[in-house]
XYZ file of N, CA and C in Angstrom:
693
model
N 223.069 171.845 112.233
C 223.029 171.754 110.779
C 223.556 170.423 110.295
N 224.637 169.915 110.997
C 225.182 168.598 110.669
C 224.154 167.525 110.930
N 223.366 167.676 112.012
C 222.332 166.686 112.321
C 221.277 166.643 111.211
N 220.911 167.812 110.725
C 219.915 167.855 109.648
C 220.456 167.197 108.395
N 221.755 167.408 108.135
C 222.363 166.814 106.935
C 222.409 165.292 107.035
N 222.774 164.808 108.245
C 222.834 163.348 108.459
C 221.454 162.739 108.358
N 220.463 163.436 108.903
C 219.081 162.932 108.848
C 218.599 162.859 107.413
N 219.001 163.846 106.610
C 218.591 163.870 105.204
C 219.213 162.715 104.437
N 220.506 162.420 104.753
C 221.183 161.292 104.064
C 220.529 159.979 104.429
N 220.179 159.709 105.711
C 219.560 158.459 106.157
C 218.189 158.286 105.513
N 217.474 159.397 105.397
C 216.147 159.336 104.772
C 216.262 158.913 103.316
N 217.312 159.441 102.638
C 217.516 159.083 101.208
C 217.828 157.603 101.039
N 218.709 157.058 101.993
C 219.054 155.634 101.944
C 217.822 154.747 102.156
N 216.964 155.146 103.129
C 215.775 154.334 103.410
C 214.850 154.313 102.204
N 214.651 155.472 101.573
C 213.764 155.549 100.421
C 214.313 154.757 99.246
N 215.638 154.836 99.051
C 216.260 154.192 97.890
C 216.279 152.671 98.022
N 216.884 152.188 99.081
C 217.087 150.749 99.225
C 215.878 150.034 99.813
N 215.075 150.773 100.575
C 213.837 150.161 101.098
C 212.873 149.844 99.979
N 212.776 150.674 98.993
C 211.877 150.466 97.856
C 212.316 149.284 97.041
N 213.650 149.098 96.803
C 214.141 147.960 96.031
C 213.837 146.653 96.741
N 214.011 146.651 98.108
C 213.763 145.439 98.860
C 212.295 145.060 98.787
N 211.408 146.041 98.883
C 209.970 145.764 98.814
C 209.595 145.225 97.453
N 210.209 145.759 96.371
C 209.896 145.274 95.019
C 210.358 143.843 94.824
N 211.534 143.527 95.436
C 212.068 142.183 95.260
C 211.270 141.158 96.045
N 210.514 141.578 97.091
C 209.698 140.652 97.888
C 208.491 140.155 97.127
N 208.071 140.860 96.090
C 206.896 140.454 95.320
C 207.335 139.414 94.293
N 207.165 138.094 94.624
C 207.635 136.992 93.780
C 206.618 136.727 92.681
N 207.121 136.785 91.462
C 206.265 136.509 90.316
C 206.338 135.034 89.984
N 205.223 134.398 89.475
C 205.258 132.980 89.091
C 206.285 132.765 88.002
N 207.126 131.741 88.222
C 208.180 131.456 87.255
C 207.602 130.828 86.009
N 208.425 130.848 84.953
C 208.018 130.252 83.676
C 207.831 128.765 83.826
N 208.664 128.158 84.697
C 208.569 126.709 84.922
C 207.248 126.343 85.558
N 206.826 127.139 86.580
C 205.569 126.811 87.261
C 204.388 126.986 86.336
N 204.443 128.009 85.454
C 203.366 128.213 84.495
C 203.288 127.047 83.524
N 204.479 126.548 83.061
C 204.515 125.429 82.112
C 203.965 124.162 82.742
N 204.367 123.904 84.010
C 203.890 122.706 84.709
C 202.392 122.745 84.882
N 201.879 123.934 85.263
C 200.437 124.074 85.447
C 199.702 123.806 84.157
N 200.269 124.348 83.031
C 199.645 124.152 81.720
C 199.649 122.688 81.330
N 200.803 121.994 81.572
C 200.912 120.579 81.227
C 199.961 119.729 82.054
N 199.829 120.052 83.351
C 198.932 119.294 84.233
C 197.490 119.407 83.770
N 197.091 120.661 83.438
C 195.725 120.883 82.960
C 195.465 120.107 81.683
N 196.462 120.108 80.767
C 196.319 119.394 79.502
C 196.207 117.905 79.730
N 197.013 117.398 80.707
C 196.997 115.958 81.005
C 195.662 115.533 81.567
N 195.104 116.367 82.463
C 193.801 116.060 83.059
C 192.726 116.015 81.988
N 192.738 116.998 81.092
C 191.746 117.037 80.016
C 191.878 115.826 79.116
N 193.153 115.456 78.792
C 193.384 114.300 77.927
C 192.892 113.039 78.579
N 193.161 112.895 79.910
C 192.733 111.700 80.635
C 191.224 111.618 80.685
N 190.582 112.779 80.926
C 189.119 112.814 80.984
C 188.514 112.429 79.653
N 189.117 112.953 78.562
C 188.624 112.646 77.225
C 188.775 111.171 76.915
N 189.957 110.602 77.311
C 190.207 109.177 77.066
C 189.231 108.328 77.838
N 188.978 108.717 79.116
C 188.037 107.954 79.948
C 186.648 107.971 79.351
N 186.223 109.153 78.853
C 184.904 109.268 78.236
C 184.809 108.403 76.995
N 185.915 108.358 76.224
C 185.931 107.556 75.001
C 185.782 106.081 75.314
N 186.499 105.607 76.382
C 186.422 104.205 76.780
C 185.014 103.863 77.243
N 184.417 104.749 78.063
C 183.057 104.512 78.548
C 182.078 104.434 77.393
N 182.260 105.313 76.397
C 181.357 105.315 75.252
C 181.475 104.025 74.474
N 182.727 103.520 74.297
C 182.911 102.288 73.536
C 182.340 101.102 74.279
N 182.440 101.105 75.622
C 181.875 100.004 76.409
C 180.364 100.007 76.333
N 179.758 101.204 76.493
C 178.296 101.278 76.461
C 177.751 100.968 75.078
N 178.567 101.210 74.040
C 178.093 100.949 72.682
C 178.165 99.483 72.315
N 178.962 98.686 73.068
C 179.117 97.270 72.756
C 177.847 96.519 73.098
N 177.219 95.804 72.164
C 175.960 95.111 72.452
C 176.178 93.916 73.359
N 175.270 93.718 74.306
C 175.328 92.554 75.177
C 174.572 91.408 74.533
N 174.724 90.210 75.134
C 174.063 89.030 74.569
C 172.553 89.203 74.556
N 172.016 89.904 75.606
C 170.577 90.078 75.680
C 170.053 91.052 74.624
N 170.982 91.889 74.027
C 170.559 92.841 73.008
C 170.501 92.218 71.610
N 171.104 91.037 71.463
C 171.133 90.409 70.158
C 169.739 89.897 69.795
N 169.304 90.109 68.564
C 167.951 89.692 68.174
C 167.816 88.178 68.130
N 166.671 87.676 68.578
C 166.396 86.242 68.516
C 165.950 85.907 67.092
N 166.039 84.646 66.690
C 165.633 84.263 65.329
C 164.188 84.656 65.023
N 163.958 85.065 63.781
C 162.635 85.557 63.385
C 161.551 84.497 63.506
N 161.934 83.211 63.413
C 160.941 82.141 63.493
C 160.242 82.135 64.852
N 160.892 82.684 65.876
C 160.279 82.717 67.206
C 159.143 83.741 67.282
N 158.996 84.529 66.229
C 157.879 85.485 66.168
C 156.774 85.008 65.239
N 156.883 83.788 64.754
C 155.900 83.269 63.798
C 154.585 82.905 64.495
N 153.530 82.919 63.720
C 152.217 82.558 64.260
C 152.160 81.081 64.616
N 152.896 80.251 63.861
C 152.912 78.826 64.181
C 153.520 78.587 65.554
N 154.610 79.251 65.832
C 155.262 79.071 67.129
C 154.358 79.506 68.276
N 153.654 80.600 68.106
C 152.797 81.120 69.174
C 151.506 80.327 69.338
N 151.277 79.354 68.461
C 150.043 78.554 68.559
C 150.070 77.594 69.746
N 151.251 77.286 70.267
C 151.377 76.424 71.439
C 152.086 77.174 72.562
N 151.873 76.723 73.773
C 152.381 77.435 74.951
C 153.880 77.240 75.163
N 154.390 76.036 74.840
C 155.797 75.726 75.090
C 156.493 75.303 73.799
N 157.810 75.539 73.767
C 158.617 75.073 72.640
C 159.190 73.687 72.908
N 159.587 73.429 74.157
C 160.240 72.164 74.508
C 159.709 71.629 75.829
N 159.268 70.380 75.805
C 158.938 69.656 77.034
C 160.149 68.803 77.398
N 160.665 68.951 78.610
C 161.857 68.215 79.046
C 161.434 67.063 79.950
N 161.589 65.829 79.458
C 161.282 64.635 80.242
C 162.569 64.105 80.859
N 162.580 63.868 82.163
C 163.813 63.429 82.823
C 163.490 62.726 84.134
N 164.458 62.000 84.639
C 164.356 61.368 85.944
C 164.660 62.376 87.049
N 164.078 62.176 88.230
C 164.286 63.120 89.328
C 165.760 63.266 89.698
N 166.535 62.201 89.539
C 167.953 62.253 89.891
C 168.745 63.145 88.919
N 168.158 63.425 87.781
C 168.836 64.236 86.761
C 168.258 65.647 86.682
N 167.637 66.098 87.760
C 166.983 67.417 87.760
C 167.969 68.557 87.510
N 169.164 68.472 88.099
C 170.150 69.551 87.913
C 170.534 69.698 86.445
N 170.741 68.564 85.783
C 171.099 68.604 84.363
C 169.947 69.148 83.531
N 168.726 68.728 83.856
C 167.551 69.206 83.126
C 167.370 70.709 83.296
N 167.584 71.212 84.507
C 167.451 72.647 84.751
C 168.549 73.438 84.062
N 169.762 72.859 84.014
C 170.868 73.519 83.312
C 170.564 73.638 81.825
N 170.045 72.584 81.235
C 169.683 72.606 79.818
C 168.554 73.592 79.553
N 167.551 73.586 80.426
C 166.423 74.512 80.264
C 166.888 75.965 80.391
N 167.808 76.233 81.310
C 168.331 77.600 81.474
C 169.035 78.070 80.217
N 169.778 77.169 79.576
C 170.453 77.510 78.319
C 169.423 77.836 77.236
N 168.405 77.008 77.094
C 167.408 77.203 76.048
C 166.565 78.455 76.293
N 166.362 78.790 77.557
C 165.514 79.932 77.912
C 166.297 81.242 78.047
N 167.613 81.197 77.868
C 168.415 82.422 77.967
C 167.887 83.476 77.000
N 167.980 84.785 77.350
C 167.458 85.841 76.480
C 167.962 85.766 75.046
N 169.206 85.329 74.858
C 169.766 85.246 73.513
C 169.204 84.077 72.717
N 168.559 83.101 73.395
C 167.963 81.949 72.715
C 166.439 82.041 72.662
N 165.836 82.386 73.786
C 164.423 82.747 73.785
C 163.397 81.640 73.690
N 163.768 80.391 74.027
C 162.788 79.310 73.976
C 161.989 79.235 75.270
N 160.871 78.521 75.208
C 160.001 78.322 76.369
C 159.994 76.832 76.697
N 160.446 76.496 77.904
C 160.559 75.087 78.300
C 159.504 74.724 79.343
N 159.171 73.437 79.354
C 158.294 72.907 80.398
C 159.084 71.914 81.223
N 159.206 72.204 82.517
C 159.790 71.283 83.486
C 158.700 70.926 84.482
N 158.435 69.651 84.639
C 157.316 69.228 85.469
C 157.409 69.770 86.892
N 158.605 69.688 87.504
C 158.741 70.121 88.904
C 158.582 71.632 89.052
N 158.752 72.361 87.983
C 158.637 73.816 88.042
C 157.305 74.332 87.531
N 156.781 73.713 86.481
C 155.625 74.273 85.779
C 154.302 73.547 86.023
N 154.360 72.380 86.661
C 153.107 71.684 86.966
C 152.400 72.432 88.094
N 151.137 72.840 87.921
C 150.445 73.606 88.961
C 150.209 72.782 90.219
N 150.263 73.448 91.352
C 150.037 72.766 92.625
C 148.621 72.180 92.673
N 148.520 70.935 93.103
C 147.214 70.287 93.206
C 146.749 69.607 91.936
N 147.499 69.790 90.848
C 147.100 69.174 89.581
C 147.462 67.698 89.546
N 146.678 66.903 88.823
C 146.988 65.486 88.648
C 148.195 65.372 87.725
N 149.242 64.692 88.186
C 150.515 64.665 87.458
C 150.346 64.102 86.053
N 149.652 62.986 85.921
C 149.502 62.364 84.601
C 148.688 63.250 83.661
N 147.649 63.869 84.192
C 146.820 64.757 83.372
C 147.610 65.974 82.914
N 148.368 66.558 83.841
C 149.178 67.729 83.506
C 150.256 67.380 82.487
N 150.809 66.178 82.585
C 151.825 65.746 81.629
C 151.239 65.660 80.226
N 150.076 65.024 80.102
C 149.446 64.894 78.787
C 149.116 66.259 78.202
N 148.665 67.185 79.054
C 148.362 68.535 78.590
C 149.621 69.247 78.125
N 150.732 69.071 78.883
C 151.996 69.715 78.516
C 152.536 69.150 77.203
N 152.356 67.854 76.978
C 152.797 67.249 75.719
C 152.055 67.868 74.546
N 150.765 68.043 74.703
C 149.961 68.635 73.623
C 150.232 70.124 73.457
N 150.725 70.781 74.515
C 151.004 72.218 74.463
C 152.447 72.530 74.064
N 153.236 71.513 73.714
C 154.652 71.715 73.386
C 154.932 71.334 71.934
N 155.776 72.111 71.288
C 156.162 71.808 69.906
C 157.087 70.593 69.837
N 158.083 70.540 70.717
C 159.064 69.455 70.697
C 159.163 68.810 72.075
N 159.661 67.583 72.085
C 159.784 66.831 73.338
C 161.201 66.315 73.476
N 161.870 66.742 74.508
C 163.249 66.336 74.772
C 163.249 65.237 75.827
N 163.831 64.100 75.484
C 163.961 62.989 76.425
C 165.407 62.948 76.906
N 165.636 63.262 78.166
C 166.976 63.262 78.734
C 167.294 61.832 79.183
N 167.880 61.068 78.268
C 168.070 59.630 78.478
C 169.372 59.376 79.235
N 169.243 58.865 80.442
C 170.363 58.514 81.311
C 170.100 57.114 81.878
N 171.065 56.528 82.579
C 170.793 55.249 83.242
C 169.598 55.330 84.186
N 169.412 56.485 84.829
C 168.250 56.665 85.716
C 166.945 56.676 84.921
N 166.971 57.313 83.760
C 165.784 57.388 82.898
C 165.344 55.991 82.468
N 166.300 55.176 82.050
C 165.993 53.844 81.527
C 165.363 52.949 82.604
N 165.737 53.149 83.859
C 165.238 52.313 84.949
C 163.917 52.819 85.536
N 163.506 53.994 85.160
C 162.346 54.654 85.778
C 161.074 54.382 84.972
N 160.079 53.758 85.620
C 158.819 53.456 84.936
C 158.067 54.724 84.530
N 158.164 55.774 85.354
C 157.485 57.025 85.029
C 158.104 57.663 83.782
N 159.420 57.578 83.648
C 160.091 58.104 82.451
C 159.677 57.293 81.221
N 159.559 55.995 81.379
C 159.127 55.146 80.266
C 157.702 55.510 79.854
N 156.863 55.822 80.822
C 155.487 56.236 80.523
C 155.502 57.539 79.717
N 156.315 58.494 80.132
C 156.435 59.753 79.390
C 156.924 59.499 77.964
N 157.914 58.630 77.845
C 158.471 58.319 76.529
C 157.405 57.735 75.611
N 156.601 56.812 76.116
C 155.571 56.183 75.288
C 154.453 57.173 74.932
N 154.151 58.084 75.825
C 153.148 59.104 75.522
C 153.639 60.020 74.398
N 154.900 60.382 74.459
C 155.492 61.221 73.418
C 155.509 60.493 72.083
N 155.911 59.227 72.099
C 155.974 58.435 70.870
C 154.590 58.243 70.255
N 153.588 58.099 71.094
C 152.227 57.924 70.568
C 151.667 59.227 70.009
N 152.137 60.353 70.540
C 151.650 61.661 70.090
C 152.261 62.062 68.753
N 153.545 61.758 68.572
C 154.198 62.174 67.327
C 155.251 61.196 66.883
N 154.885 59.974 66.498
C 155.878 58.979 66.081
C 156.565 59.387 64.771
N 157.851 59.068 64.673
C 158.617 59.326 63.447
C 158.568 60.800 63.035
N 158.721 61.696 63.989
C 158.682 63.128 63.664
C 159.915 63.829 64.222
N 160.129 65.047 63.754
C 161.242 65.863 64.256
C 160.998 66.366 65.672
N 159.836 66.113 66.168
C 159.471 66.686 67.463
C 160.140 65.965 68.636
N 160.586 64.742 68.445
C 161.195 63.958 69.520
C 162.713 64.087 69.445
N 163.320 64.553 70.542
C 164.770 64.759 70.580
C 165.346 64.010 71.775
N 165.894 62.801 71.569
C 166.559 62.107 72.675
C 167.960 62.676 72.888
N 168.269 63.042 74.118
C 169.606 63.548 74.474
C 170.225 62.545 75.442
N 171.333 61.941 75.044
C 171.935 60.845 75.796
C 173.111 61.336 76.622
N 173.163 60.919 77.886
C 174.269 61.307 78.754
C 174.575 60.159 79.716
N 175.863 59.942 79.958
C 176.354 58.926 80.896
C 175.996 57.492 80.489
N 175.827 57.268 79.210
C 175.565 55.912 78.727
C 175.825 55.841 77.224
N 176.213 54.674 76.712
C 176.435 54.526 75.269
C 175.111 54.407 74.525
N 175.156 54.707 73.258
C 173.958 54.633 72.429
C 173.391 53.214 72.372
N 174.251 52.225 72.513
C 173.797 50.831 72.439
C 172.837 50.458 73.558
N 172.827 51.241 74.638
C 171.943 50.960 75.761
C 170.645 51.766 75.714
N 170.418 52.451 74.609
C 169.157 53.195 74.459
C 167.965 52.236 74.463
N 166.814 52.690 74.936
C 165.607 51.870 74.795
C 165.366 51.562 73.324
N 164.911 50.372 73.000
C 164.717 49.996 71.592
C 163.837 50.980 70.829
N 162.871 51.596 71.521
C 161.942 52.508 70.854
C 162.635 53.770 70.322
N 163.816 54.081 70.853
C 164.498 55.329 70.473
C 165.684 55.123 69.535
N 166.016 53.892 69.235
C 167.230 53.632 68.463
C 167.108 54.034 66.998
N 165.907 54.234 66.518
C 165.735 54.651 65.122
C 165.701 56.172 64.987
N 165.841 56.897 66.104
C 165.796 58.360 66.084
C 167.208 58.944 66.189
N 167.387 60.103 65.585
C 168.641 60.830 65.739
C 168.753 61.292 67.188
N 169.918 61.088 67.806
C 170.115 61.467 69.206
C 171.187 62.536 69.340
N 171.090 63.304 70.420
C 172.092 64.309 70.763
C 172.996 63.722 71.840
N 174.299 63.777 71.619
C 175.263 63.200 72.555
C 175.722 64.262 73.555
N 175.395 64.046 74.834
C 175.835 64.955 75.892
C 176.978 64.355 76.713
N 177.532 63.254 76.243
C 178.570 62.563 77.007
C 179.889 63.329 77.025
N 180.282 63.898 75.903
C 181.610 64.508 75.795
C 181.600 66.029 75.948
N 180.611 66.688 75.359
C 180.588 68.157 75.377
C 179.143 68.625 75.565
N 178.785 68.904 76.797
C 177.391 69.274 77.108
C 176.993 70.578 76.418
N 177.915 71.566 76.414
C 177.570 72.862 75.817
C 177.252 72.707 74.327
N 178.054 71.930 73.629
C 177.804 71.690 72.208
C 176.495 70.921 72.023
N 176.241 69.961 72.910
C 174.979 69.226 72.851
C 173.779 70.125 73.082
N 173.906 71.068 74.033
C 172.825 72.035 74.273
C 172.522 72.820 72.997
N 173.596 73.220 72.302
C 173.421 73.976 71.063
C 172.732 73.136 70.000
N 173.056 71.847 69.932
C 172.394 70.958 68.975
C 170.899 70.855 69.265
N 170.548 70.747 70.535
C 169.130 70.704 70.912
C 168.434 71.989 70.466
N 169.060 73.112 70.738
C 168.487 74.411 70.365
C 168.253 74.509 68.860
N 169.253 74.093 68.088
C 169.133 74.160 66.630
C 168.055 73.208 66.110
N 167.934 72.056 66.751
C 166.903 71.091 66.327
C 165.508 71.675 66.526
N 165.300 72.346 67.646
C 163.993 72.968 67.908
C 163.724 74.083 66.902
N 164.724 74.929 66.670
C 164.559 76.021 65.700
C 164.255 75.475 64.304
N 164.945 74.401 63.920
C 164.735 73.831 62.589
C 163.317 73.302 62.441
N 162.818 72.653 63.487
C 161.438 72.161 63.438
C 160.457 73.323 63.296
N 160.645 74.360 64.095
C 159.749 75.513 64.035
C 159.809 76.179 62.658
N 161.009 76.276 62.102
C 161.175 76.896 60.785
C 160.484 76.067 59.706
N 160.717 74.749 59.722
C 160.110 73.874 58.714
C 158.588 73.916 58.773
N 158.063 73.864 59.971
C 156.608 73.850 60.121
C 155.993 75.204 59.792
N 156.710 76.287 60.114
C 156.202 77.622 59.785
C 156.107 77.812 58.275
N 157.164 77.357 57.549
C 157.153 77.466 56.089
C 156.073 76.565 55.482
N 155.907 75.389 56.050
C 154.876 74.474 55.561
C 153.485 75.081 55.737
N 153.287 75.733 56.874
C 151.993 76.364 57.124
C 151.757 77.527 56.160
N 152.802 78.302 55.857
C 152.665 79.421 54.911
C 152.299 78.910 53.516
N 152.987 77.844 53.082
C 152.695 77.289 51.760
C 151.283 76.727 51.697
N 150.863 76.105 52.795
C 149.514 75.560 52.841
C 148.464 76.671 52.767
N 148.719 77.762 53.483
C 147.791 78.895 53.461
C 147.755 79.546 52.091
N 148.934 79.637 51.433
C 149.012 80.239 50.108
C 148.269 79.375 49.085
N 148.384 78.059 49.206
C 147.700 77.137 48.277
C 146.198 77.258 48.435
N 145.735 77.352 49.667
C 144.294 77.479 49.908
C 143.759 78.804 49.356
N 144.594 79.870 49.480
C 144.160 81.176 48.961
C 144.071 81.146 47.441
N 145.037 80.477 46.800
C 145.023 80.378 45.333
C 143.855 79.540 44.850
N 143.508 78.523 45.643
C 142.400 77.665 45.246
C 141.066 78.348 45.408
């Protein structure tokens, strides 16, 4: 009977304290861990939102190629000729000529240049192609350097340009690596662009000179057409 009583007491202890131990083994997430998890989730969402906002602002920023070119470049007068600028230069100055042409032809500027070494067709007679390019170009840029002045072929180009459009806005001498006093006598009565001190600013002056010529001639053509219609 004592054994049964002892067995009954041990069974009661196991049921009582064993149940408490099992309940205490089930660990519930603390308030701190819940708060940290909530803060982390909020931080991730905030970071994602901020990143999306930055990406949107970057994609919305217009690039140079998205900027509209001047309206005069869409005029019928401008499209009447194949090129906007013929670049005359000495072979030793090819890098400078190509740099200037690249600036003028950039998407944000939109001009069409003629460079003999690039645009003259293979097998074509050089002098014939030059005369054709002069007639197919609105303006003529003479890249006047010490090499240009000494080169008979450059002098030939210069005289062809002068004979085609003397005393006009179409001729643009750009001077580099020499003073104005050493210009060929035929060019001293023309406004020149100085590339000696600031090439980038000089490039911009050339660009504006071409645009101004196209604008003036486009307006002149419109007025002429309007006068003929009224008559």
